[in-house]
Amino acid sequence: MSELSTGSRWRHRIPASTALAVATAVLLLVSPATAIAPRAAAPSAAPADLGRLAEEKASVVEVVLAGSAELDALVATGVDLDHHVSHTEDGIVVHAVVTGNEVATLTRAGFTFGNVLHTAADAADRVAEREATIAAHLAANQEFAAAATVSARSTVSDVKIIRADYYTSGETQVLSVEAKWAQGQTDSTPLTVERDSGPGTEIGSGGTQNISRFVDAGAYLYHRGAEQVTSRPAYVRITSPTGGTAVAKVNQWLPIPDKDPEGPGYMKDFVASYLTPTELYDRIKALAAQYPKISEIVELPYQTNGYRRQAQAVLGTVNASRVAVDSVAWGHQGGNDIAVELADPGVVDAPLAVTVTGSQVRVDLATDGSGTVTSTAGQVVAALNAQAGTLLRAYTYRGSPGAGVVAPAAPAALSDGLSAPPSVSRDPHPVYAIRIGKHRDGSKLGVLAYAQEHAREWVPPLVTVETAERLLRNYAHDRKTRQLVDNLDIWIAPSINPDGGHYSFYDFNSQRKNMTNHCTTQSSGDFLGRNSWGVDNNRNYTEYSLFDGYSGASTSCTSGTYAGPSELSEPENRNVDWLAARPNVKFSMNLHSSGNYFMWSPGSYATPGRVSAPRPTLAEESLFWGASSRILTAIKRHRNLAVTPARTGPIADVLYSAAGNSGDMLWYKYGIYAWNFEVGTSFQPAWDEAHAETMEFSNGLVEMLRVARDFDTDRKKPSSSLSVTASGTPGMVDVTFSTSEPAAVFYTLDRSRPTYESTLYGSAGIREGGETLTVPVGTTVHWFSVDAVGNVEKNYKPDGRGNNHNKKKVKAPRR
């Protein structure tokens, strides 16, 4: 097998610096090193609206930002951001999951808040749908502006249509257009798009629509806009205010195929309610027991730390005089039986004394000659640790010296704060996956699907269970299902984070992270901080992480994006790494919610300078896009709702930097084509909506299996061609390559034989096609193409001695 078909394929042949140079231009949202001034515009919500927020209960609130720099500054605070990044003409609006106290802190830091979208009271029902847009890299735009001129002797237009997509959503027909204009940095004029009314009709007959300039943090990125249409246009034309013209063919986005890929009698719709992690595991165990010949349960090697905590209490209301207490035993193992009383002895000149009776602890506070209590928090802490240290440990509140005098308090019961029924284990929890396939020995191509890295995302696990049910229950009678199960090694892990999942269901439905408490008694390790503990399991991986200097994760133990103390510090993350290390796994899907996104790598960048993780090559990016169209079309088939073009693409292009995410680890470390669903419009929608989302995204997950199967059986060699057009530079011509399928092109311009060490044909920019090479007339180009599987055009041997590669001497085109 060719080296290109192993690992991460041809990417490993290119040094990182070279890969960055030839790959698609880097898009990102910048984070400044210094503080950001607050935005001048007033928030969209009245100040009284923010008054509805509870101090320690999470709500979803808009944060209004001037641009990408402010967004990255916000991310750097470690605030828990929902998957919503909305670009407007005035700036960016993001959604944050914050408490009232966090709002106050961020407001003091200069951030501006808008509407309160959802409070803790209604967070279980719905969270506002996230909007997302596509950013572009300023350098790519500047390069285009510098190259594009409109003059009598130039053939280069100053306007370029990037995308023209027609799609339907329900009964609505929409045309979405994106274009660049060389003068966009300084001129706010909208661009007018003329459209025809179908094949063979005149451009303009279908009407016009304007697309608006998208400017972020002072940098022009491109023009964009979408408008409802009454017929599908075939071509669009834009004439810039300076006279440049561009024409583009309209593509259909996610057409629904006439032929249903599901055969007669195909069974689906196997979920009837939300499922807790315990129920998810019980479900896949029952499936494996029913279908033992084609499935099995695999207990992953690392148990979680468990749905358990010490019992705790914080006594007092003034920080300087507060006493915090933790049980030595876990709450369910006796800690919840402990009570602590701070008593006024009612006599003068009483000494400080601690009495322990079973699990009841009484502290008689010291008094002076007038009978006034004089014991400070520090003194009470020392006495408790000395006299009741076998039951509990005491400490002053969050690093306070404890100089304040303690107020007497009635007996306070310590509690672990956990409400799940006894059926939910409090022990370190095994994590389970169901492995589906006729041959489960690593001999078949592997596909991985995993969900609930983030605890509050309840729909994605249902998608995985529904898909497992479809595969096993249709195996006996559906030929296409049987082909998948017989020829793939399918791993499905419905809940990576069972501890956090249980906590979200039974205690705090906004829980994002796992339950591991890395906070100390000096920070927020006390009972009042319990809803802020945990590691963001999608920031704790190894590639392009916070620990490598990348943006989008936090070092704060209470942050929603806390990356943990080190890479792979968490058992949940080590389990995903173990799954990804299966050498036969080549495709994966990480299921999250929400926002109706479909994304892949790169997912992170470093600041300052927007230094992205290396972008996929043009060929790899083409494979991502091509497979995505198939998967998203399958999703749309359920109820004709489309994941839009603006929400499809690399994570860093359509959302924000997420340092240390699992998709980047799978792609860069293991060479796995790794996608990320963002299912639906909220974390925990009403059931009717949750059910519909489960059905449509299970369609997509099954289609990913078909993509993997087609990849595995691909023996067709790619073909390629070279096109020559006139250049604006005398004596030069412009050259581009095209391929019959997603494939890499390696070429030389010095008449030498091309090899894998030759120049790799790159991208023209983010979300664009191949680059344009400007070469002297008479240059002889030598090249070959190779697809992602490793099939080489014409059976050419790049490392051999043959010469059956492509050759063409470029000539000036006739005018």
XYZ file of C-alpha atoms in Angstrom, residues 337-789:
453
model
C -24.380 12.380 58.035
C -22.079 15.023 59.511
C -23.429 18.246 61.015
C -21.470 21.192 62.455
C -22.856 23.714 64.940
C -21.220 27.007 65.903
C -22.646 27.717 69.355
C -22.608 30.735 71.648
C -21.943 29.160 75.065
C -23.895 31.926 76.814
C -21.267 32.519 79.474
C -18.438 35.017 79.944
C -14.753 34.239 79.390
C -15.509 30.862 77.762
C -12.684 29.109 75.933
C -13.008 27.829 72.361
C -13.954 24.133 72.509
C -14.952 21.396 70.057
C -17.078 18.404 71.018
C -17.580 15.406 68.677
C -20.521 13.088 69.340
C -20.696 10.452 66.620
C -21.063 12.483 63.435
C -22.296 15.606 65.201
C -19.718 18.347 65.790
C -20.375 21.224 68.192
C -18.077 24.234 68.380
C -18.478 26.318 71.547
C -17.117 29.704 70.569
C -14.880 31.703 72.888
C -16.308 34.760 74.660
C -14.842 37.763 76.475
C -15.671 39.233 79.854
C -18.919 40.681 78.553
C -20.019 37.392 76.980
C -19.377 38.572 73.414
C -18.148 35.912 70.978
C -14.485 36.484 70.088
C -13.447 33.392 68.079
C -12.187 34.192 64.603
C -12.646 32.000 61.554
C -8.965 31.086 61.617
C -9.198 29.969 65.241
C -12.328 27.872 64.615
C -10.671 26.222 61.622
C -7.629 25.260 63.697
C -9.793 23.866 66.489
C -11.949 21.829 64.129
C -8.962 20.286 62.394
C -7.358 19.448 65.733
C -10.424 17.923 67.394
C -12.568 16.613 64.499
C -9.910 15.839 61.913
C -10.967 12.220 61.507
C -14.382 13.386 60.273
C -13.684 16.593 58.407
C -11.227 19.222 57.342
C -11.923 22.901 57.856
C -10.465 25.947 56.114
C -11.024 29.667 55.800
C -13.040 30.880 52.848
C -11.107 31.103 49.559
C -7.769 32.127 51.021
C -9.108 34.606 53.564
C -6.810 35.081 56.614
C -9.874 34.287 58.691
C -9.507 37.335 60.915
C -13.250 37.982 61.154
C -15.201 36.939 64.228
C -17.436 33.961 63.586
C -21.179 34.298 64.075
C -22.990 31.499 65.901
C -24.899 29.157 63.602
C -27.443 26.412 64.109
C -26.327 22.880 63.209
C -25.498 22.774 59.489
C -25.692 19.421 57.751
C -22.850 18.722 55.370
C -24.002 17.579 51.937
C -22.434 16.353 48.732
C -25.231 18.190 46.904
C -25.988 15.194 44.674
C -29.593 14.256 43.910
C -29.428 11.271 41.575
C -31.297 8.153 42.730
C -29.386 5.182 44.170
C -29.526 3.511 40.758
C -26.815 5.939 39.652
C -23.496 4.594 40.882
C -21.348 6.833 43.078
C -18.233 4.804 42.337
C -15.629 5.482 39.631
C -17.639 4.828 36.511
C -16.718 2.525 33.627
C -17.184 4.029 30.179
C -18.625 1.712 27.541
C -18.663 1.539 23.767
C -20.531 -0.848 21.516
C -18.419 -2.324 18.743
C -20.454 -3.335 15.692
C -19.203 -5.435 12.802
C -19.084 -8.973 11.498
C -15.278 -8.822 11.734
C -14.162 -7.057 14.911
C -10.487 -7.945 14.759
C -9.081 -4.743 13.260
C -8.997 -6.160 9.737
C -11.743 -3.854 8.465
C -11.729 -0.087 8.133
C -12.691 1.482 11.467
C -15.194 4.259 12.109
C -15.685 5.977 15.471
C -18.712 7.927 16.739
C -18.708 9.443 20.235
C -20.941 11.867 22.132
C -21.480 13.789 25.376
C -18.036 15.210 25.917
C -20.152 18.106 27.186
C -22.583 16.888 29.838
C -25.547 19.166 29.097
C -25.837 18.064 25.472
C -28.606 15.464 25.710
C -29.574 14.901 22.064
C -26.195 13.748 20.613
C -26.091 10.526 22.691
C -29.544 9.657 21.338
C -28.201 9.959 17.795
C -25.533 7.358 18.545
C -28.003 4.918 20.144
C -30.502 5.346 17.307
C -27.720 4.601 14.815
C -26.623 1.470 16.692
C -30.224 0.268 16.728
C -30.588 0.841 12.980
C -27.405 -1.054 12.172
C -28.232 -4.096 14.280
C -31.980 -4.361 13.727
C -31.792 -3.898 9.937
C -28.832 -6.237 9.423
C -30.841 -9.362 8.675
C -33.089 -7.931 5.966
C -31.467 -4.778 4.529
C -28.667 -5.438 2.064
C -27.098 -2.002 2.352
C -26.968 -2.188 6.146
C -25.421 -5.640 5.895
C -22.694 -4.291 3.605
C -21.758 -1.730 6.246
C -21.744 -4.148 9.181
C -19.901 -6.850 7.233
C -17.176 -4.531 5.992
C -16.628 -1.895 8.678
C -15.436 -1.974 12.272
C -17.808 0.505 13.948
C -17.180 1.916 17.436
C -20.015 3.876 19.094
C -19.445 5.510 22.507
C -22.700 7.232 23.495
C -21.447 9.000 26.644
C -17.797 9.910 27.077
C -18.584 11.936 30.225
C -21.077 9.930 32.324
C -20.306 11.736 35.608
C -21.048 15.143 34.127
C -24.031 13.703 32.256
C -25.608 12.417 35.461
C -24.894 15.735 37.186
C -26.581 17.573 34.323
C -29.684 15.399 34.520
C -30.125 15.382 38.283
C -28.369 18.421 39.768
C -27.350 21.244 37.411
C -28.613 21.018 33.857
C -26.144 23.630 32.552
C -23.174 21.426 33.491
C -20.679 21.412 30.607
C -17.655 19.710 32.144
C -16.831 16.527 34.007
C -17.087 16.456 37.823
C -13.424 16.398 38.772
C -12.638 19.157 41.247
C -9.211 20.631 40.514
C -9.981 23.763 42.551
C -8.221 24.217 45.896
C -9.435 25.503 49.236
C -7.663 28.742 48.310
C -9.856 29.236 45.248
C -13.342 27.784 44.690
C -13.038 24.284 46.088
C -15.750 24.904 48.691
C -19.447 23.994 48.533
C -20.464 27.302 46.942
C -18.222 26.633 43.933
C -19.528 23.142 43.151
C -21.373 24.065 39.935
C -18.174 25.537 38.487
C -15.898 22.533 38.974
C -14.695 20.207 36.281
C -12.569 19.985 33.162
C -13.899 20.775 29.706
C -13.320 17.392 28.094
C -13.143 19.033 24.659
C -10.160 21.184 25.681
C -8.002 18.488 27.336
C -6.514 16.773 24.263
C -2.976 16.797 22.937
C -2.836 18.695 19.642
C -2.705 22.503 19.396
C -3.810 22.814 23.001
C -3.644 25.541 25.628
C -0.390 23.928 26.742
C 0.998 24.453 23.227
C 0.065 28.146 23.372
C -3.215 27.963 21.436
C -6.327 30.012 22.172
C -9.775 29.018 23.333
C -9.173 27.265 26.650
C -8.554 28.427 30.207
C -6.223 27.703 33.111
C -8.930 28.621 35.638
C -10.480 25.653 37.438
C -13.901 27.357 37.394
C -13.864 28.323 33.719
C -16.316 26.722 31.323
C -13.338 25.937 29.081
C -10.914 24.793 31.790
C -8.273 22.680 30.027
C -7.267 20.748 33.151
C -3.850 20.634 34.795
C -2.223 18.960 31.765
C -3.055 17.341 28.427
C -5.019 14.097 28.818
C -5.211 14.606 32.576
C -8.775 13.277 32.566
C -9.794 9.629 32.194
C -12.560 10.622 29.790
C -9.981 12.067 27.420
C -7.602 9.150 27.740
C -10.472 6.897 26.660
C -11.020 8.896 23.461
C -7.284 8.804 22.788
C -7.349 5.021 23.250
C -10.239 4.695 20.791
C -8.554 6.927 18.217
C -5.326 4.945 18.471
C -6.991 1.882 16.887
C -4.825 1.676 13.745
C -7.756 0.830 11.462
C -9.886 3.867 12.450
C -9.883 6.329 9.554
C -13.184 8.219 9.989
C -14.881 9.671 13.052
C -17.802 11.806 14.158
C -17.835 13.766 17.409
C -21.435 14.668 18.235
C -22.176 17.893 20.099
C -25.022 20.381 20.351
C -26.091 22.900 19.401
C -26.372 25.315 16.496
C -26.735 23.052 13.429
C -23.075 23.196 12.451
C -20.961 20.652 10.604
C -17.253 21.178 11.151
C -13.722 19.777 10.917
C -10.093 20.828 11.519
C -8.389 23.162 12.083
C -10.134 23.998 15.313
C -7.590 26.220 17.007
C -5.129 29.049 16.554
C -2.574 30.939 18.611
C -2.609 34.636 19.388
C -1.356 37.156 18.656
C -1.040 36.733 14.926
C -3.835 34.244 14.244
C -1.363 31.393 13.843
C -3.610 28.500 12.944
C -3.056 24.831 13.247
C -2.066 23.673 9.740
C -4.977 23.718 7.344
C -5.818 20.622 5.327
C -4.377 20.516 1.856
C -6.612 21.465 -1.044
C -7.239 17.774 -1.734
C -8.017 16.949 1.894
C -10.300 19.953 2.150
C -12.088 18.777 -0.997
C -12.641 15.366 0.564
C -14.040 16.990 3.698
C -16.421 19.124 1.635
C -17.466 16.306 -0.686
C -18.226 13.869 2.117
C -19.951 16.639 4.051
C -22.363 17.270 1.200
C -23.379 13.614 1.269
C -23.766 13.517 5.048
C -25.708 16.767 5.237
C -27.980 15.747 2.384
C -28.872 12.625 4.360
C -29.694 14.819 7.365
C -31.886 17.045 5.238
C -33.831 14.052 3.963
C -35.715 13.683 7.256
C -37.650 16.972 7.200
C -36.041 19.075 4.492
C -34.122 21.308 6.897
C -30.656 22.309 5.736
C -27.423 22.856 7.598
C -26.434 26.016 5.759
C -23.181 26.641 3.874
C -22.251 29.330 6.404
C -22.289 26.742 9.203
C -20.251 24.154 7.314
C -16.456 24.118 7.301
C -13.434 24.089 9.625
C -14.210 24.923 13.261
C -11.919 27.941 13.182
C -13.725 29.280 10.098
C -17.300 29.143 11.352
C -16.999 29.393 15.132
C -13.951 30.293 17.259
C -10.690 28.770 18.454
C -11.084 25.680 20.649
C -7.584 24.738 21.767
C -7.139 21.078 22.621
C -10.342 19.803 21.012
C -10.715 16.122 20.137
C -11.214 16.630 16.402
C -7.791 18.221 16.111
C -6.219 15.350 18.027
C -7.823 12.754 15.775
C -6.837 14.614 12.588
C -3.316 15.775 13.409
C -2.153 12.959 15.682
C -3.843 9.976 14.049
C -4.701 11.098 10.501
C -8.418 10.375 10.996
C -10.943 12.273 8.888
C -12.760 13.728 11.885
C -16.057 15.615 11.693
C -18.054 17.400 14.378
C -21.861 17.572 14.428
C -23.463 20.415 16.356
C -26.936 18.914 16.589
C -30.066 21.044 16.636
C -30.819 24.421 18.107
C -30.402 23.957 21.858
C -28.854 21.674 24.458
C -32.116 20.258 25.758
C -34.983 21.091 23.388
C -38.579 20.046 23.914
C -38.933 16.370 23.129
C -40.703 16.659 19.776
C -37.777 18.700 18.492
C -35.199 16.469 20.169
C -36.782 13.431 18.524
C -36.721 15.031 15.067
C -33.074 16.050 15.503
C -32.194 12.501 16.552
C -33.783 11.049 13.418
C -32.173 13.480 10.977
C -28.660 13.362 12.449
C -28.788 9.572 12.673
C -29.401 9.701 8.910
C -26.176 11.684 8.677
C -24.202 9.315 10.885
C -25.263 6.311 8.821
C -24.268 8.200 5.691
C -20.792 8.773 7.165
C -20.501 4.999 7.394
C -21.374 4.800 3.696
C -18.701 7.422 2.964
C -16.178 5.286 4.840
C -17.229 2.163 2.959
C -16.912 3.912 -0.410
C -13.482 5.193 0.614
C -12.404 1.679 1.539
C -13.523 0.227 -1.812
C -12.183 3.041 -3.951
C -9.829 1.620 -6.546
C -10.520 4.249 -9.189
C -7.528 6.358 -10.147
C -8.011 10.100 -10.345
C -7.476 12.108 -13.490
C -6.410 15.702 -13.730
C -6.125 18.514 -16.226
C -4.375 21.835 -16.579
C -6.098 25.028 -17.730
C -4.335 28.072 -19.131
C -5.784 31.591 -19.210
C -4.360 34.994 -20.025
C -2.461 36.842 -17.317
C -2.430 40.550 -16.603
C 1.391 40.426 -16.787
C 2.971 40.515 -20.254
C 4.758 37.287 -21.187
C 2.991 35.304 -18.475
C -0.046 33.015 -18.297
C -2.240 31.821 -15.425
C -2.375 28.084 -14.775
C -4.823 26.078 -12.648
C -5.312 22.345 -12.081
C -8.569 20.431 -11.776
C -9.131 16.828 -10.703
C -11.892 14.278 -11.236
C -12.217 13.716 -7.463
C -10.608 15.079 -4.290
C -6.930 14.536 -5.025
C -3.528 16.099 -4.419
C -1.543 17.441 -7.360
C 2.267 17.497 -7.233
C 4.005 19.475 -9.964
C 7.313 20.833 -11.235
C 8.084 23.794 -13.507
C 11.725 22.962 -14.281
C 11.048 19.929 -16.543
C 12.030 17.532 -13.754
C 10.131 14.366 -12.998
C 7.480 15.060 -10.278
C 7.614 13.106 -7.014
C 6.007 13.353 -3.597
C 8.728 15.861 -2.750
C 7.625 18.205 -5.534
C 5.465 21.269 -4.948
C 1.950 20.498 -3.731
C -0.802 22.431 -5.486
C -2.499 24.650 -2.903
C -5.648 26.613 -2.274
C -6.486 30.126 -3.375
C -7.835 30.941 0.070
C -10.406 30.052 2.646
C -13.490 28.370 1.130
C -12.070 28.867 -2.358
C -10.763 26.520 -5.022
C -7.229 25.910 -6.210
C -4.618 28.608 -6.424
C -3.662 30.287 -9.689
C -0.038 29.855 -10.777
C 1.401 32.623 -12.924
C 4.227 31.258 -15.081
C 6.150 32.388 -18.178
C 4.732 31.470 -21.565
C 6.514 28.342 -22.810
C 6.915 26.746 -19.373
C 6.566 22.963 -19.404
C 4.531 21.730 -16.448
C 4.997 18.146 -15.208
C 2.456 16.797 -12.717
C 0.460 13.883 -11.361
C -2.491 13.468 -9.002
C -3.092 11.074 -6.113
C -6.325 10.637 -4.160
C -6.742 10.255 -0.400
C -6.775 6.474 -0.614
